[in-house]
């Protein structure tokens, strides 16, 4: 099937052999839809999770951007990569434990992801990620917050106390970033929702404002404006 070859165009896919050689073994191929989607998911996320767990993400992650934008993109690429990978991976990580080969594989990924989070939020780490400089970290911290809400035990409750504190402190840094008057309002709201879920503390204004504005931007038939204007793109399904 042609769909089984689309992953060859996914960025980072070329790093997979190295990641697998590093210890994250892919499950044996089976002719099932579930196996296909799991293989595809892991092929995308393995290079990123493996590099971060080993403290090599900033050193080895390829930087893909237009010529002349390298200095700007390297400020944000690493948090963008890990946060979006975890957002997609987190529902699988959150499944109940078992004894099947897939369950054993998942446990390996859980260990790597938790190790990577510890590195990513440690200010003393070489792979400490940017949560506050510029505006883009607001977007990617929200995807990280989303992943935490999807897999709360794995991505927060089971972490050591120091890592929990560091993770929440990094999320709080995004409070200083002012969102644009569009779907970005939801990113601030998502971060506050995660902080509240895990600490009981909350700045409610970003949540209230995001909801109020999107109610105003409703266009009908389940579609919201990306700000006051209508945009027919994937943001309604992926973010809004």
Short mmCIF file of C-alpha atoms in Angstrom, two decimals:
data_model
loop_
_atom_site.label_atom_id
_atom_site.label_comp_id
_atom_site.label_asym_id
_atom_site.label_seq_id
_atom_site.Cartn_x
_atom_site.Cartn_y
_atom_site.Cartn_z
CA UNK A 1 0.00 0.00 0.00
CA UNK A 2 1.28 3.47 -0.87
CA UNK A 3 0.48 4.79 2.59
CA UNK A 4 3.11 2.48 4.04
CA UNK A 5 5.81 4.44 2.21
CA UNK A 6 4.77 7.96 3.18
CA UNK A 7 6.93 7.97 6.28
CA UNK A 8 10.04 8.16 4.13
CA UNK A 9 9.27 11.85 3.72
CA UNK A 10 8.92 12.55 7.45
CA UNK A 11 11.75 14.68 8.92
CA UNK A 12 14.12 12.73 11.19
CA UNK A 13 13.07 9.39 9.72
CA UNK A 14 16.63 8.84 8.56
CA UNK A 15 17.80 8.79 12.16
CA UNK A 16 15.73 5.75 13.07
CA UNK A 17 18.37 3.06 12.39
CA UNK A 18 20.72 4.83 14.78
CA UNK A 19 18.02 5.10 17.43
CA UNK A 20 17.11 1.44 17.11
CA UNK A 21 20.76 0.47 17.34
CA UNK A 22 20.88 2.51 20.54
CA UNK A 23 18.50 0.18 22.28
CA UNK A 24 14.91 1.03 21.34
CA UNK A 25 13.87 -2.03 19.37
CA UNK A 26 10.91 -1.82 17.04
CA UNK A 27 8.18 -4.45 17.43
CA UNK A 28 8.08 -7.28 14.92
CA UNK A 29 6.04 -6.34 11.87
CA UNK A 30 2.52 -7.71 11.76
CA UNK A 31 -0.07 -7.20 9.10
CA UNK A 32 -2.52 -5.28 11.28
CA UNK A 33 -3.69 -1.69 11.28
CA UNK A 34 -2.64 -1.29 14.89
CA UNK A 35 0.86 -2.55 14.18
CA UNK A 36 1.19 -0.27 11.18
CA UNK A 37 0.19 2.81 13.17
CA UNK A 38 2.39 1.86 16.11
CA UNK A 39 5.37 1.29 13.85
CA UNK A 40 4.73 4.63 12.18
CA UNK A 41 4.38 6.46 15.49
CA UNK A 42 7.58 4.99 16.90
CA UNK A 43 9.50 5.64 13.72
CA UNK A 44 8.68 9.33 14.06
CA UNK A 45 9.30 9.78 17.78
CA UNK A 46 12.21 7.41 18.44
CA UNK A 47 15.01 9.64 17.10
CA UNK A 48 13.87 12.56 19.25
CA UNK A 49 13.18 10.65 22.47
CA UNK A 50 16.40 8.67 22.13
CA UNK A 51 18.59 11.73 21.58
CA UNK A 52 17.07 13.65 24.49
CA UNK A 53 17.32 10.69 26.87
CA UNK A 54 21.05 10.53 26.09
CA UNK A 55 21.57 14.29 26.34
CA UNK A 56 22.43 14.62 22.64
CA UNK A 57 19.35 16.40 21.26
CA UNK A 58 20.84 19.85 20.73
CA UNK A 59 24.06 18.40 19.39
CA UNK A 60 22.61 15.98 16.85
CA UNK A 61 19.04 16.96 15.94
CA UNK A 62 19.05 18.13 12.29
CA UNK A 63 18.05 21.78 11.86
CA UNK A 64 15.68 22.18 8.92
CA UNK A 65 14.82 25.75 7.90
CA UNK A 66 15.21 28.32 5.17
CA UNK A 67 18.69 29.68 4.57
CA UNK A 68 19.47 32.53 6.91
CA UNK A 69 17.03 31.43 9.62
CA UNK A 70 19.32 28.97 11.37
CA UNK A 71 20.11 31.14 14.39
CA UNK A 72 16.44 31.85 15.02
CA UNK A 73 15.16 28.31 14.49
CA UNK A 74 17.73 26.65 16.71
CA UNK A 75 16.25 28.57 19.66
CA UNK A 76 12.97 26.68 19.33
CA UNK A 77 13.50 23.47 17.35
CA UNK A 78 14.32 21.20 20.27
CA UNK A 79 11.32 21.96 22.49
CA UNK A 80 9.15 21.87 19.39
CA UNK A 81 10.40 18.41 18.50
CA UNK A 82 10.04 16.76 21.90
CA UNK A 83 6.75 18.43 22.86
CA UNK A 84 4.98 17.47 19.66
CA UNK A 85 6.36 13.95 19.77
CA UNK A 86 5.13 13.51 23.34
CA UNK A 87 1.73 14.93 22.48
CA UNK A 88 1.25 12.14 19.96
CA UNK A 89 3.00 9.45 22.00
CA UNK A 90 1.35 10.15 25.36
CA UNK A 91 -1.94 8.23 24.84
CA UNK A 92 0.08 5.09 24.11
CA UNK A 93 2.35 5.68 27.10
CA UNK A 94 -0.72 6.00 29.33
CA UNK A 95 -2.12 2.54 28.54
CA UNK A 96 -2.42 0.05 31.39
CA UNK A 97 0.61 -2.21 31.89
CA UNK A 98 0.59 -5.77 30.56
CA UNK A 99 2.82 -8.64 29.49
CA UNK A 100 2.52 -8.51 25.71
CA UNK A 101 5.56 -7.58 23.59
CA UNK A 102 4.00 -4.17 22.94
CA UNK A 103 3.67 -3.59 26.69
CA UNK A 104 7.33 -4.39 27.26
CA UNK A 105 8.28 -2.06 24.43
CA UNK A 106 6.13 0.70 25.93
CA UNK A 107 7.89 0.33 29.28
CA UNK A 108 11.20 0.95 27.51
CA UNK A 109 9.83 4.13 25.96
CA UNK A 110 8.44 5.29 29.30
CA UNK A 111 11.90 5.03 30.85
CA UNK A 112 13.50 6.93 27.98
CA UNK A 113 10.85 9.66 27.99
CA UNK A 114 11.07 10.21 31.75
CA UNK A 115 14.84 10.36 31.52
CA UNK A 116 14.55 12.89 28.70
CA UNK A 117 12.14 15.11 30.64
CA UNK A 118 14.58 15.18 33.55
CA UNK A 119 17.29 16.46 31.22
CA UNK A 120 15.06 18.90 29.33
CA UNK A 121 13.89 20.82 32.42
CA UNK A 122 17.20 20.83 34.32
CA UNK A 123 18.83 24.29 34.01
CA UNK A 124 22.24 22.68 34.56
CA UNK A 125 21.84 20.31 31.59
CA UNK A 126 23.41 20.87 28.19
CA UNK A 127 20.05 19.84 26.71
CA UNK A 128 18.04 22.24 28.88
CA UNK A 129 15.26 23.50 26.62
CA UNK A 130 14.11 27.06 25.96
CA UNK A 131 10.77 27.74 27.64
CA UNK A 132 10.88 31.53 27.80
CA UNK A 133 12.95 33.32 25.14
CA UNK A 134 10.87 34.48 22.18
CA UNK A 135 7.20 33.68 21.64
CA UNK A 136 7.34 30.22 20.04
CA UNK A 137 7.99 28.42 23.37
CA UNK A 138 4.41 29.24 24.36
CA UNK A 139 3.15 27.04 21.53
CA UNK A 140 5.39 24.10 22.23
CA UNK A 141 5.06 24.26 26.01
CA UNK A 142 1.31 23.96 25.43
CA UNK A 143 1.82 20.75 23.45
CA UNK A 144 3.97 19.48 26.31
CA UNK A 145 1.23 20.42 28.78
CA UNK A 146 -1.27 18.59 26.57
CA UNK A 147 0.85 15.46 26.68
CA UNK A 148 1.03 15.68 30.48
CA UNK A 149 -2.75 15.84 30.69
CA UNK A 150 -3.02 12.83 28.39
CA UNK A 151 -0.55 10.74 30.40
CA UNK A 152 -0.50 12.32 33.87
CA UNK A 153 1.00 9.37 35.71
CA UNK A 154 3.82 8.76 33.27
CA UNK A 155 4.69 12.36 32.45
CA UNK A 156 4.25 13.87 35.90
CA UNK A 157 3.22 11.77 38.90
CA UNK A 158 5.89 9.09 38.46
CA UNK A 159 8.70 11.63 38.04
CA UNK A 160 11.14 12.34 40.91
CA UNK A 161 10.21 15.35 43.02
CA UNK A 162 12.98 17.52 41.59
CA UNK A 163 11.86 16.82 38.03
CA UNK A 164 8.24 17.60 38.90
CA UNK A 165 9.24 20.95 40.35
CA UNK A 166 11.48 21.79 37.41
CA UNK A 167 8.78 20.84 34.92
CA UNK A 168 6.14 23.04 36.55
CA UNK A 169 8.58 25.94 36.83
CA UNK A 170 9.32 25.73 33.11
CA UNK A 171 5.61 25.81 32.30
CA UNK A 172 5.12 28.84 34.54
CA UNK A 173 7.79 30.74 32.63
CA UNK A 174 5.38 30.89 29.70
CA UNK A 175 3.11 33.18 31.68
CA UNK A 176 5.40 36.02 30.64
CA UNK A 177 4.76 35.38 26.93
CA UNK A 178 1.81 37.33 25.53
CA UNK A 179 -0.21 35.25 23.03
CA UNK A 180 -1.48 36.62 19.75
CA UNK A 181 -5.21 37.26 19.35
CA UNK A 182 -5.90 33.96 17.61
CA UNK A 183 -5.57 30.25 18.43
CA UNK A 184 -2.53 31.13 20.54
CA UNK A 185 -4.90 32.12 23.34
CA UNK A 186 -5.59 28.42 23.74
CA UNK A 187 -1.91 27.68 24.30
CA UNK A 188 -1.83 29.90 27.38
CA UNK A 189 -5.06 28.28 28.56
CA UNK A 190 -3.70 24.75 28.03
CA UNK A 191 -0.63 25.51 30.11
CA UNK A 192 -2.72 26.93 32.94
CA UNK A 193 -4.97 23.87 32.82
CA UNK A 194 -1.95 21.59 33.29
CA UNK A 195 -0.51 23.69 36.10
CA UNK A 196 -3.87 23.57 37.87
CA UNK A 197 -4.27 19.84 37.32
CA UNK A 198 -0.90 19.04 38.88
CA UNK A 199 -0.51 21.74 41.55
CA UNK A 200 -3.95 23.15 42.33
CA UNK A 201 -2.59 26.59 41.45
CA UNK A 202 -3.98 28.55 38.53
CA UNK A 203 -4.05 31.93 36.85
CA UNK A 204 -7.64 31.75 35.57
CA UNK A 205 -7.62 34.81 33.34
CA UNK A 206 -5.91 33.19 30.29
CA UNK A 207 -8.42 30.33 30.42
CA UNK A 208 -11.46 32.57 30.76
CA UNK A 209 -10.27 34.95 28.04
CA UNK A 210 -9.46 32.15 25.59
CA UNK A 211 -12.92 30.63 25.99
CA UNK A 212 -14.71 33.96 25.73
CA UNK A 213 -12.85 34.98 22.58
CA UNK A 214 -13.38 31.66 20.83
CA UNK A 215 -17.08 31.84 21.61
CA UNK A 216 -17.08 35.18 19.79
CA UNK A 217 -15.13 33.68 16.89
CA UNK A 218 -17.51 30.77 16.30
CA UNK A 219 -18.48 30.69 12.60
CA UNK A 220 -21.00 27.82 12.64
CA UNK A 221 -21.04 24.12 11.77
CA UNK A 222 -18.42 23.37 14.42
CA UNK A 223 -15.88 25.76 12.92
CA UNK A 224 -14.12 28.59 14.75
CA UNK A 225 -12.19 31.52 13.38
CA UNK A 226 -8.46 31.59 13.98
CA UNK A 227 -8.95 34.96 15.59
CA UNK A 228 -11.77 37.09 14.16
CA UNK A 229 -11.13 35.82 10.62
CA UNK A 230 -12.12 32.48 9.12
CA UNK A 231 -9.30 30.12 8.13
CA UNK A 232 -10.00 26.79 6.46
CA UNK A 233 -7.01 24.84 7.72
CA UNK A 234 -6.17 22.07 10.18
CA UNK A 235 -6.16 24.27 13.27
CA UNK A 236 -9.82 23.64 14.03
CA UNK A 237 -9.21 19.92 14.39
CA UNK A 238 -5.66 19.97 15.72
CA UNK A 239 -5.70 22.90 18.16
CA UNK A 240 -9.06 24.61 18.50
#
